[in-house]
Tab-separated table of C-alpha atoms in Angstrom:
chain	number	residue	atom	x	y	z
G	1	MET	CA	24.279	-56.276	16.584
G	2	ASP	CA	27.588	-57.740	17.797
G	3	LYS	CA	30.934	-55.971	18.094
G	4	ILE	CA	32.341	-57.672	15.005
G	5	ALA	CA	29.456	-56.365	12.874
G	6	VAL	CA	29.895	-52.865	14.247
G	7	ARG	CA	33.626	-53.000	13.508
G	8	HIS	CA	32.957	-54.108	9.930
G	9	ILE	CA	30.491	-51.259	9.429
G	10	ALA	CA	32.976	-48.801	10.853
G	11	THR	CA	35.791	-50.032	8.618
G	12	ALA	CA	33.659	-50.034	5.482
G	13	GLY	CA	32.147	-46.641	6.227
G	14	VAL	CA	35.444	-44.971	7.017
G	15	THR	CA	37.035	-46.493	3.911
G	16	ALA	CA	34.188	-45.285	1.698
G	17	LEU	CA	34.271	-41.760	3.031
G	18	ALA	CA	38.050	-41.645	3.020
G	19	LEU	CA	37.912	-41.942	-0.775
G	20	THR	CA	36.676	-38.365	-0.773
G	21	ALA	CA	39.050	-37.129	1.915
G	22	ALA	CA	41.837	-35.461	-0.041
G	23	PRO	CA	39.697	-33.334	-2.379
G	24	ALA	CA	37.178	-32.729	0.404
G	25	ALA	CA	39.663	-30.476	2.151
G	26	ALA	CA	38.019	-27.692	0.196
G	27	VAL	CA	34.874	-28.225	2.229
G	28	ALA	CA	36.769	-27.345	5.380
G	29	SER	CA	36.652	-23.704	4.363
G	30	ALA	CA	32.901	-23.612	5.024
G	31	PRO	CA	32.384	-21.227	7.951
G	32	ALA	CA	31.656	-22.811	11.305
G	33	GLY	CA	28.891	-21.496	13.497
G	34	GLY	CA	29.553	-23.758	16.449
G	35	SER	CA	31.915	-26.332	17.884
G	36	SER	CA	33.888	-28.415	15.415
G	37	ALA	CA	34.159	-31.271	17.884
G	38	ALA	CA	31.575	-33.922	18.578
G	39	THR	CA	29.424	-33.151	21.591
G	40	ALA	CA	27.474	-35.574	23.727
G	41	ALA	CA	23.976	-35.611	22.266
G	42	SER	CA	22.272	-35.308	25.620
G	43	SER	CA	23.972	-31.964	26.318
G	44	ASP	CA	24.345	-30.581	22.803
G	45	SER	CA	22.858	-27.089	22.788
G	46	PHE	CA	23.122	-26.933	18.996
G	47	TYR	CA	19.768	-28.719	18.722
G	48	THR	CA	17.890	-26.115	20.758
G	49	TYR	CA	16.555	-22.914	19.259
G	50	ASP	CA	17.410	-20.261	21.829
G	51	GLY	CA	16.999	-17.079	19.800
G	52	SER	CA	15.154	-14.008	21.029
G	53	LYS	CA	12.695	-13.905	18.121
G	54	PRO	CA	9.703	-16.281	18.077
G	55	LEU	CA	10.363	-19.326	15.905
G	56	SER	CA	7.176	-18.503	14.010
G	57	SER	CA	8.731	-15.248	12.800
G	58	TYR	CA	11.168	-17.191	10.609
G	59	ALA	CA	10.271	-18.585	7.204
G	60	PRO	CA	10.501	-22.355	6.618
G	61	GLY	CA	14.089	-23.137	5.668
G	62	ASP	CA	15.629	-20.154	7.448
G	63	VAL	CA	18.959	-21.037	9.070
G	64	LEU	CA	19.007	-20.630	12.853
G	65	LYS	CA	22.465	-22.058	13.659
G	66	LYS	CA	25.337	-23.685	11.821
G	67	ARG	CA	28.533	-25.546	12.605
G	68	THR	CA	31.245	-27.471	10.770
G	69	LEU	CA	32.615	-30.763	12.063
G	70	GLN	CA	34.268	-33.979	10.986
G	71	TYR	CA	32.027	-36.686	9.555
G	72	HIS	CA	32.136	-39.613	12.004
G	73	VAL	CA	31.388	-43.250	11.221
G	74	VAL	CA	30.510	-45.306	14.327
G	75	GLY	CA	32.298	-42.759	16.474
G	76	ILE	CA	35.420	-42.710	14.285
G	77	PRO	CA	36.253	-39.290	12.765
G	78	THR	CA	37.001	-39.199	9.041
G	79	PRO	CA	38.804	-36.426	7.141
G	80	VAL	CA	35.508	-35.467	5.481
G	81	LYS	CA	33.933	-32.231	6.698
G	82	ALA	CA	30.208	-31.718	7.150
G	83	VAL	CA	28.153	-28.594	7.785
G	84	GLN	CA	25.208	-29.010	10.128
G	85	LEU	CA	22.303	-26.587	10.169
G	86	LEU	CA	19.514	-25.890	12.626
G	87	TYR	CA	16.636	-24.544	10.558
G	88	ARG	CA	12.997	-23.566	10.860
G	89	THR	CA	10.499	-26.159	9.680
G	90	THR	CA	7.004	-27.529	10.455
G	91	ASP	CA	5.860	-30.471	12.581
G	92	ALA	CA	3.058	-32.993	12.007
G	93	GLN	CA	0.485	-30.601	13.475
G	94	ASN	CA	1.631	-27.717	11.277
G	95	ARG	CA	3.350	-25.908	14.126
G	96	PRO	CA	6.716	-24.131	13.721
G	97	SER	CA	9.613	-26.347	14.794
G	98	ALA	CA	13.397	-26.498	14.514
G	99	GLY	CA	15.012	-29.235	12.451
G	100	VAL	CA	18.596	-30.337	11.866
G	101	THR	CA	20.284	-31.378	8.648
G	102	THR	CA	23.802	-32.290	7.549
G	103	VAL	CA	25.385	-31.075	4.317
G	104	VAL	CA	28.407	-32.784	2.765
G	105	ARG	CA	29.979	-31.171	-0.286
G	106	SER	CA	31.287	-33.302	-3.130
G	107	PRO	CA	34.992	-32.897	-3.908
G	108	GLY	CA	34.100	-32.502	-7.576
G	109	GLY	CA	30.879	-30.546	-7.190
G	110	ASP	CA	30.156	-26.942	-8.047
G	111	GLY	CA	27.053	-26.490	-5.893
G	112	SER	CA	24.669	-26.869	-8.827
G	113	LYS	CA	23.369	-30.391	-8.157
G	114	ALA	CA	22.645	-32.260	-4.968
G	115	VAL	CA	20.877	-35.304	-3.598
G	116	SER	CA	18.749	-35.211	-0.484
G	117	TYR	CA	19.391	-38.586	1.132
G	118	GLN	CA	16.704	-39.643	3.596
G	119	SER	CA	17.995	-42.119	6.174
G	120	PHE	CA	16.154	-45.239	7.342
G	121	TYR	CA	17.251	-44.759	10.946
G	122	ASP	CA	13.663	-45.480	12.184
G	123	SER	CA	13.705	-44.669	15.880
G	124	LEU	CA	11.645	-43.267	18.736
G	125	ASN	CA	14.795	-41.755	20.237
G	126	PRO	CA	15.851	-38.327	18.895
G	127	GLU	CA	19.468	-39.154	19.708
G	128	ASP	CA	19.501	-41.830	16.991
G	129	GLY	CA	19.185	-39.211	14.238
G	130	PRO	CA	21.814	-39.177	11.479
G	131	SER	CA	23.116	-35.738	12.453
G	132	ARG	CA	24.081	-36.957	15.913
G	133	ALA	CA	25.736	-40.091	14.546
G	134	ILE	CA	27.661	-37.997	12.027
G	135	ALA	CA	28.732	-35.672	14.858
G	136	GLY	CA	30.271	-38.636	16.664
G	137	ASP	CA	27.631	-39.800	19.137
G	138	LEU	CA	28.144	-43.571	19.287
G	139	ARG	CA	24.821	-45.277	19.913
G	140	LEU	CA	23.552	-48.664	18.759
G	141	GLY	CA	20.496	-47.019	17.185
G	142	GLY	CA	22.784	-44.647	15.301
G	143	VAL	CA	24.712	-47.517	13.719
G	144	ILE	CA	22.088	-47.645	10.976
G	145	ALA	CA	22.635	-44.018	10.026
G	146	ASN	CA	26.395	-44.582	10.080
G	147	ALA	CA	26.136	-47.655	7.870
G	148	GLU	CA	24.425	-45.502	5.273
G	149	SER	CA	27.738	-43.765	4.692
G	150	LEU	CA	28.211	-46.586	2.208
G	151	PHE	CA	25.391	-45.068	0.135
G	152	VAL	CA	26.467	-41.455	0.652
G	153	ALA	CA	30.054	-41.964	-0.543
G	154	PRO	CA	29.157	-43.007	-4.141
G	155	LEU	CA	26.948	-39.933	-4.489
G	156	LEU	CA	29.805	-37.667	-3.398
G	157	LEU	CA	32.232	-39.363	-5.769
G	158	GLN	CA	29.855	-38.781	-8.684
G	159	GLY	CA	29.815	-35.052	-8.051
G	160	TYR	CA	26.617	-34.683	-6.022
G	161	ASP	CA	26.542	-32.646	-2.851
G	162	VAL	CA	24.570	-34.623	-0.274
G	163	VAL	CA	22.032	-33.301	2.212
G	164	ILE	CA	20.998	-35.651	5.043
G	165	PRO	CA	18.035	-34.387	7.100
G	166	ASP	CA	16.919	-35.696	10.466
G	167	THR	CA	13.587	-36.548	8.911
G	168	GLU	CA	11.728	-37.529	12.102
G	169	GLY	CA	12.290	-34.155	13.745
G	170	GLN	CA	13.631	-33.562	17.208
G	171	SER	CA	10.863	-35.486	18.929
G	172	ALA	CA	11.521	-38.608	16.833
G	173	ASP	CA	7.967	-38.652	15.484
G	174	PHE	CA	8.279	-42.109	13.977
G	175	ALA	CA	6.115	-42.761	10.878
G	176	ALA	CA	4.620	-39.228	10.839
G	177	GLY	CA	4.882	-38.919	7.054
G	178	PRO	CA	3.853	-35.271	6.633
G	179	GLU	CA	6.436	-34.144	9.200
G	180	TYR	CA	9.088	-36.221	7.429
G	181	GLY	CA	8.178	-34.391	4.228
G	182	TYR	CA	8.276	-30.911	5.757
G	183	ASN	CA	11.641	-31.597	7.398
G	184	THR	CA	13.069	-32.835	4.099
G	185	LEU	CA	11.835	-29.917	2.000
G	186	ASP	CA	12.923	-27.272	4.502
G	187	SER	CA	16.287	-29.002	4.814
G	188	ILE	CA	16.763	-28.459	1.072
G	189	ARG	CA	15.761	-24.816	1.486
G	190	ALA	CA	18.223	-24.400	4.346
G	191	ALA	CA	21.090	-26.056	2.460
G	192	GLY	CA	20.723	-23.554	-0.406
G	193	ASN	CA	20.160	-20.559	1.861
G	194	SER	CA	22.918	-17.968	1.528
G	195	ALA	CA	23.194	-17.916	5.331
G	196	SER	CA	24.124	-21.603	5.419
G	197	GLY	CA	27.634	-21.183	4.033
G	198	THR	CA	27.417	-24.611	2.406
G	199	GLY	CA	28.223	-23.458	-1.117
G	200	ILE	CA	25.085	-25.113	-2.512
G	201	ARG	CA	23.444	-22.690	-4.903
G	202	PRO	CA	19.884	-21.453	-4.263
G	203	ASP	CA	18.930	-22.730	-7.725
G	204	ALA	CA	20.669	-26.101	-7.377
G	205	ARG	CA	18.799	-29.058	-8.828
G	206	PHE	CA	17.903	-31.785	-6.344
G	207	GLY	CA	17.081	-35.467	-6.429
G	208	LEU	CA	15.349	-37.244	-3.544
G	209	VAL	CA	16.340	-40.751	-2.528
G	210	GLY	CA	15.463	-43.028	0.377
G	211	TYR	CA	14.628	-46.595	1.342
G	212	SER	CA	12.160	-47.834	3.985
G	213	GLY	CA	11.881	-45.034	6.580
G	214	GLY	CA	13.820	-42.917	4.107
G	215	ALA	CA	11.195	-43.717	1.479
G	216	ILE	CA	8.503	-42.302	3.769
G	217	ALA	CA	10.338	-38.973	3.823
G	218	THR	CA	11.163	-39.113	0.127
G	219	ASN	CA	7.603	-39.735	-1.049
G	220	TRP	CA	5.975	-37.292	1.336
G	221	ALA	CA	8.476	-34.611	0.312
G	222	ALA	CA	7.703	-35.216	-3.365
G	223	ALA	CA	3.957	-35.174	-2.652
G	224	LEU	CA	3.966	-32.045	-0.481
G	225	ALA	CA	6.458	-30.051	-2.546
G	226	PRO	CA	3.990	-28.555	-5.089
G	227	GLY	CA	1.847	-27.004	-2.345
G	228	TYR	CA	4.243	-26.520	0.577
G	229	ALA	CA	7.507	-25.758	-1.220
G	230	PRO	CA	6.921	-24.851	-4.894
G	231	ASP	CA	10.350	-23.197	-4.906
G	232	VAL	CA	11.864	-26.626	-4.207
G	233	ASP	CA	9.435	-28.533	-6.411
G	234	LYS	CA	10.527	-26.702	-9.552
G	235	ARG	CA	14.119	-27.805	-8.893
G	236	LEU	CA	13.370	-31.496	-8.251
G	237	VAL	CA	14.621	-33.799	-10.996
G	238	GLY	CA	12.854	-36.771	-9.445
G	239	TYR	CA	12.551	-39.106	-6.480
G	240	ALA	CA	13.761	-42.695	-6.075
G	241	GLU	CA	12.494	-44.878	-3.259
G	242	GLY	CA	12.039	-48.465	-2.145
G	243	GLY	CA	10.205	-50.361	0.611
G	244	LEU	CA	7.478	-47.733	1.061
G	245	LEU	CA	4.897	-47.284	3.837
G	246	VAL	CA	1.672	-46.188	2.139
G	247	LYS	CA	-1.407	-46.989	4.257
G	248	PRO	CA	-0.254	-47.658	7.846
G	249	SER	CA	-3.482	-49.359	8.918
G	250	HIS	CA	-2.784	-52.074	6.332
G	251	ASN	CA	0.792	-52.481	7.559
G	252	LEU	CA	-0.473	-52.920	11.106
G	253	LYS	CA	-2.640	-55.845	9.949
G	254	TYR	CA	0.120	-57.248	7.755
G	255	VAL	CA	2.778	-57.525	10.495
G	256	ASP	CA	0.276	-58.585	13.162
G	257	GLY	CA	1.641	-61.790	14.695
G	258	SER	CA	4.777	-61.880	12.546
G	259	LEU	CA	8.061	-63.282	13.816
G	260	VAL	CA	10.385	-60.317	13.219
G	261	TRP	CA	8.493	-57.204	12.221
G	262	SER	CA	5.769	-57.359	14.907
G	263	GLY	CA	7.985	-55.091	17.019
G	264	VAL	CA	6.947	-52.290	14.672
G	265	ILE	CA	3.409	-52.442	16.110
G	266	PRO	CA	4.219	-50.669	19.407
G	267	MET	CA	6.625	-48.336	17.591
G	268	ALA	CA	3.853	-47.249	15.233
G	269	ILE	CA	1.370	-46.795	18.088
G	270	ILE	CA	3.837	-44.624	19.998
G	271	GLY	CA	4.899	-42.667	16.914
G	272	VAL	CA	1.300	-41.825	15.987
G	273	ALA	CA	0.431	-40.889	19.587
G	274	ARG	CA	3.485	-38.678	19.938
G	275	SER	CA	3.095	-36.953	16.572
G	276	TYR	CA	-0.506	-35.947	17.138
G	277	ASP	CA	-0.530	-35.553	20.935
G	278	ILE	CA	-3.041	-38.298	21.631
G	279	ASP	CA	-3.157	-40.697	24.569
G	280	LEU	CA	-3.329	-44.251	23.281
G	281	LYS	CA	-2.104	-45.851	26.513
G	282	ARG	CA	-5.631	-45.646	27.921
G	283	TYR	CA	-6.681	-48.196	25.308
G	284	MET	CA	-3.840	-50.571	26.182
G	285	SER	CA	-3.973	-53.709	28.301
G	286	ASP	CA	-1.551	-54.071	31.219
G	287	TYR	CA	0.713	-56.093	28.931
G	288	GLY	CA	0.369	-53.495	26.201
G	289	LYS	CA	1.393	-50.720	28.598
G	290	LYS	CA	4.517	-52.675	29.602
G	291	VAL	CA	5.538	-53.121	25.963
G	292	TYR	CA	4.705	-49.474	25.267
G	293	GLU	CA	7.001	-48.297	28.072
G	294	LYS	CA	9.846	-50.572	26.962
G	295	VAL	CA	9.675	-49.377	23.356
G	296	GLU	CA	8.938	-45.711	24.024
G	297	HIS	CA	12.506	-44.610	23.275
G	298	ALA	CA	13.631	-47.608	21.209
G	299	SER	CA	15.075	-47.763	17.723
G	300	ILE	CA	14.201	-50.316	15.086
G	301	VAL	CA	17.358	-52.184	16.123
G	302	ASP	CA	15.882	-52.689	19.598
G	303	ALA	CA	12.416	-53.706	18.420
G	304	LEU	CA	12.974	-56.155	15.556
G	305	GLY	CA	12.551	-59.764	16.659
G	306	ARG	CA	12.006	-58.666	20.247
G	307	TYR	CA	8.305	-59.532	20.325
G	308	PRO	CA	7.682	-62.498	17.973
G	309	GLY	CA	3.974	-63.123	17.480
G	310	LEU	CA	2.948	-59.784	18.989
G	311	THR	CA	-0.486	-58.555	17.894
G	312	TRP	CA	-2.541	-55.417	18.362
G	313	LYS	CA	-5.096	-57.588	20.180
G	314	LYS	CA	-2.502	-58.612	22.777
G	315	MET	CA	-1.617	-54.976	23.421
G	316	ALA	CA	-5.159	-53.586	23.560
G	317	LYS	CA	-7.928	-53.885	26.109
G	318	PRO	CA	-10.494	-56.539	25.038
G	319	GLU	CA	-13.074	-53.963	23.984
G	320	TYR	CA	-10.535	-52.357	21.616
G	321	ALA	CA	-9.362	-55.539	19.910
G	322	ASP	CA	-10.127	-53.855	16.577
G	323	PRO	CA	-7.769	-50.880	16.078
G	324	ASN	CA	-10.522	-49.079	14.150
G	325	SER	CA	-12.516	-48.940	17.388
G	326	VAL	CA	-10.071	-46.282	18.638
G	327	PRO	CA	-11.304	-43.104	16.908
G	328	GLU	CA	-8.214	-40.984	17.627
G	329	PHE	CA	-6.013	-43.681	16.133
G	330	VAL	CA	-8.136	-43.912	12.981
G	331	GLU	CA	-8.037	-40.142	12.557
G	332	ALA	CA	-4.254	-40.079	12.954
G	333	VAL	CA	-3.453	-42.974	10.601
G	334	ASN	CA	-5.671	-41.396	7.958
G	335	LYS	CA	-3.495	-38.287	8.149
G	336	ILE	CA	-0.420	-40.349	7.287
G	337	ASN	CA	-2.030	-42.317	4.453
G	338	LEU	CA	-0.131	-41.443	1.269
G	339	GLY	CA	-3.179	-42.438	-0.736
G	340	SER	CA	-4.874	-39.248	0.474
G	341	ALA	CA	-1.847	-36.991	-0.070
G	342	PRO	CA	-1.275	-34.797	-3.149
G	343	THR	CA	0.235	-36.260	-6.306
G	344	PRO	CA	3.906	-35.406	-6.985
G	345	THR	CA	4.755	-33.413	-10.097
G	346	ALA	CA	8.282	-34.866	-10.310
G	347	PRO	CA	8.966	-38.250	-11.962
G	348	GLY	CA	9.499	-41.195	-9.659
G	349	PHE	CA	11.161	-44.597	-9.378
G	350	ILE	CA	9.289	-46.799	-6.910
G	351	ALA	CA	10.496	-50.298	-5.998
G	352	GLN	CA	9.004	-52.840	-3.629
G	353	GLY	CA	9.848	-56.346	-2.423
G	354	ASN	CA	7.199	-59.054	-2.049
G	355	GLY	CA	9.056	-61.965	-0.435
G	356	GLY	CA	8.108	-61.244	3.171
G	357	VAL	CA	8.035	-64.927	4.110
G	358	LEU	CA	11.833	-64.749	4.113
G	359	GLU	CA	11.619	-62.406	7.111
G	360	GLY	CA	8.930	-64.311	8.972
G	361	THR	CA	5.787	-62.518	7.807
G	362	PHE	CA	3.307	-65.025	6.386
G	363	SER	CA	0.192	-62.854	6.365
G	364	ASN	CA	-2.060	-62.692	3.291
G	365	ARG	CA	-5.248	-61.090	4.560
G	366	PRO	CA	-8.054	-60.006	2.230
G	367	GLY	CA	-7.636	-56.373	1.223
G	368	VAL	CA	-4.020	-56.363	2.417
G	369	GLY	CA	-2.243	-59.275	0.753
G	370	THR	CA	1.487	-59.916	0.839
G	371	GLY	CA	4.543	-57.718	1.105
G	372	ASP	CA	8.236	-57.634	1.883
G	373	GLY	CA	7.847	-58.499	5.553
G	374	VAL	CA	6.801	-55.058	6.746
G	375	MET	CA	5.624	-53.035	3.725
G	376	VAL	CA	2.521	-54.035	1.762
G	377	ALA	CA	3.157	-54.639	-1.937
G	378	GLY	CA	-0.481	-54.103	-2.957
G	379	ASP	CA	-0.487	-50.653	-1.337
G	380	VAL	CA	2.649	-49.605	-3.197
G	381	ARG	CA	1.232	-50.810	-6.525
G	382	ALA	CA	-1.994	-48.924	-5.836
G	383	LEU	CA	-0.090	-45.707	-5.100
G	384	ALA	CA	2.017	-46.021	-8.252
G	385	ARG	CA	-1.140	-46.571	-10.326
G	386	GLN	CA	-2.790	-43.598	-8.628
G	387	TYR	CA	0.151	-41.378	-9.586
G	388	CYS	CA	-0.098	-42.632	-13.150
G	389	ASP	CA	-3.825	-41.852	-13.290
G	390	LYS	CA	-3.795	-38.479	-11.535
G	391	GLY	CA	-0.401	-37.055	-12.453
G	392	ASP	CA	1.561	-36.121	-15.536
G	393	ALA	CA	4.964	-37.373	-14.339
G	394	ALA	CA	6.399	-40.714	-15.443
G	395	ILE	CA	6.543	-43.513	-12.871
G	396	LYS	CA	9.017	-46.371	-13.108
G	397	PHE	CA	7.904	-49.306	-10.968
G	398	ARG	CA	9.628	-52.532	-9.969
G	399	GLN	CA	8.323	-55.315	-7.728
G	400	TYR	CA	10.889	-57.839	-6.525
G	401	ASP	CA	8.721	-60.891	-5.858
G	402	ALA	CA	11.529	-63.084	-4.528
G	403	LEU	CA	13.055	-60.471	-2.211
G	404	SER	CA	12.185	-59.337	1.299
G	405	HIS	CA	12.525	-55.855	2.800
G	406	VAL	CA	16.216	-56.205	3.582
G	407	GLY	CA	17.026	-58.158	0.426
G	408	ALA	CA	15.309	-55.757	-1.970
G	409	ILE	CA	17.692	-52.966	-1.085
G	410	VAL	CA	20.485	-54.785	-2.968
G	411	PRO	CA	19.051	-54.385	-6.492
G	412	TRP	CA	17.317	-51.122	-5.588
G	413	VAL	CA	20.479	-49.123	-4.749
G	414	PRO	CA	22.228	-49.332	-8.168
G	415	SER	CA	18.909	-48.978	-9.985
G	416	ALA	CA	17.979	-45.884	-8.004
G	417	LEU	CA	21.371	-44.264	-8.565
G	418	SER	CA	21.293	-45.012	-12.286
G	419	TRP	CA	17.760	-43.629	-12.533
G	420	LEU	CA	18.769	-40.426	-10.725
G	421	ASN	CA	21.866	-39.997	-12.894
G	422	ASP	CA	19.649	-40.083	-15.972
G	423	ARG	CA	17.311	-37.451	-14.529
G	424	PHE	CA	20.195	-35.105	-13.796
G	425	ALA	CA	21.471	-35.753	-17.323
G	426	GLY	CA	18.151	-34.548	-18.711
G	427	LYS	CA	17.083	-37.892	-20.165
G	428	LYS	CA	13.368	-38.594	-20.523
G	429	ALA	CA	12.020	-40.474	-17.507
G	430	PRO	CA	10.855	-44.024	-18.295
G	431	SER	CA	7.285	-45.005	-17.482
G	432	ASP	CA	5.654	-48.282	-16.467
G	433	CYS	CA	2.198	-46.709	-16.329
G	434	GLY	CA	-0.280	-49.111	-17.884
G	435	ASN	CA	1.819	-52.116	-16.860
G	436	ILE	CA	1.445	-52.020	-13.071
G	437	ALA	CA	-0.724	-54.745	-11.568
G	438	PRO	CA	-3.774	-53.689	-9.521
G	439	GLY	CA	-3.320	-53.078	-5.828
G	440	ASN	CA	-5.353	-52.457	-2.687
G	441	SER	CA	-7.860	-49.772	-1.822
G	442	LEU	CA	-6.160	-46.747	-0.277
G	443	ALA	CA	-9.429	-45.212	0.917
G	444	PRO	CA	-9.352	-43.687	4.417
G	445	ASP	CA	-10.255	-45.984	7.296
G	446	LYS	CA	-13.593	-45.633	9.046
G	447	PRO	CA	-14.051	-45.939	12.803
G	448	VAL	CA	-16.161	-48.780	14.214
G	449	PRO	CA	-17.864	-49.069	17.605
G	450	HIS	CA	-15.813	-50.702	20.325
G	451	ALA	CA	-17.023	-53.912	21.907
G	452	ARG	CA	-19.292	-53.627	24.938
């Protein structure tokens, strides 16, 4: 991303947030629990739980630390204040962990309604998280999170308080859907906790919204809420998402050899390995290990278009040319298959592009089909149909056949906001159940023997 693009993002983001600046002075009264100035991410002690009690002794959503600071856009401070919270949550292996979220109060809000906005910052570097970008850490990977200020500002202006969790956790467990969901749900708990000082009421109604990586967090949060956080589930008005990762093993085949999105292959391998503490490097070829090491702390900005034509086969040893011949990998990707997750009880709006050729993905493999360049349209249709069949909540579904992953966000944003507004207004959720075309099988993958 060149300097001109960064400057345009900064100008647009600051302008958008500045619209809320004058009334947002009221937010400044929120009590600070730490420094109000931006701190270098690498030395920021706010992110570390250093209490005397074991982390496991806290309940999910309990507030561990808090601070108030200025909301920064590409390193530029705005007059808008944000409260950041360190809170207890759960990682991909169901172990206690500490997460971070950012709460921005609406100038016209009363603490009774809020939107949890899940960022698509997609990174293997914890320092690219939205909380660090908002605190003023200027990194190329964090530019994505800063650009999303353009989506946050309209929510604030319509009276919604906005909660922005670091969905990937503090290890940047890329693509670990269950962890994304836990972090999101406990972020909502923390924001409404009386110890947070945010002013968001414990009974506040919430909507979930996110695109791409943010859609992973949004859908997993909606799916896990009934069992993991029923206290949050009963307050959800609905979830709106676009560009969704459903069955990662299909996505791996879909982007295999693509021109732009093939860089996601090593990111996914690393994210799965990191999330579930498995060593996948021992299955990699010498070339694969070199790519692995280069991408190990990369963001999506670093990886896209960096390895055109990259395939799993090029990264793996010859005997592991089929990813299903790596049993630990199969076990892990099955854990992050939304097709095997619970069914949400809240209504949903799910949108998906299908013009992936526009972004250099020409794949159309049997059982996988086409998509938006990185996400598989048939998987998303199958999930929407599954929710219609198994659940009682209405599902609105849209497939943008002529739009790619990046392009589909343009019609999705106003549609998602309008859909959420109607849910908060108490209007009956529309349903496309019965009119959604068939999709792919979402059955768990099975391991196969490796070549001899």
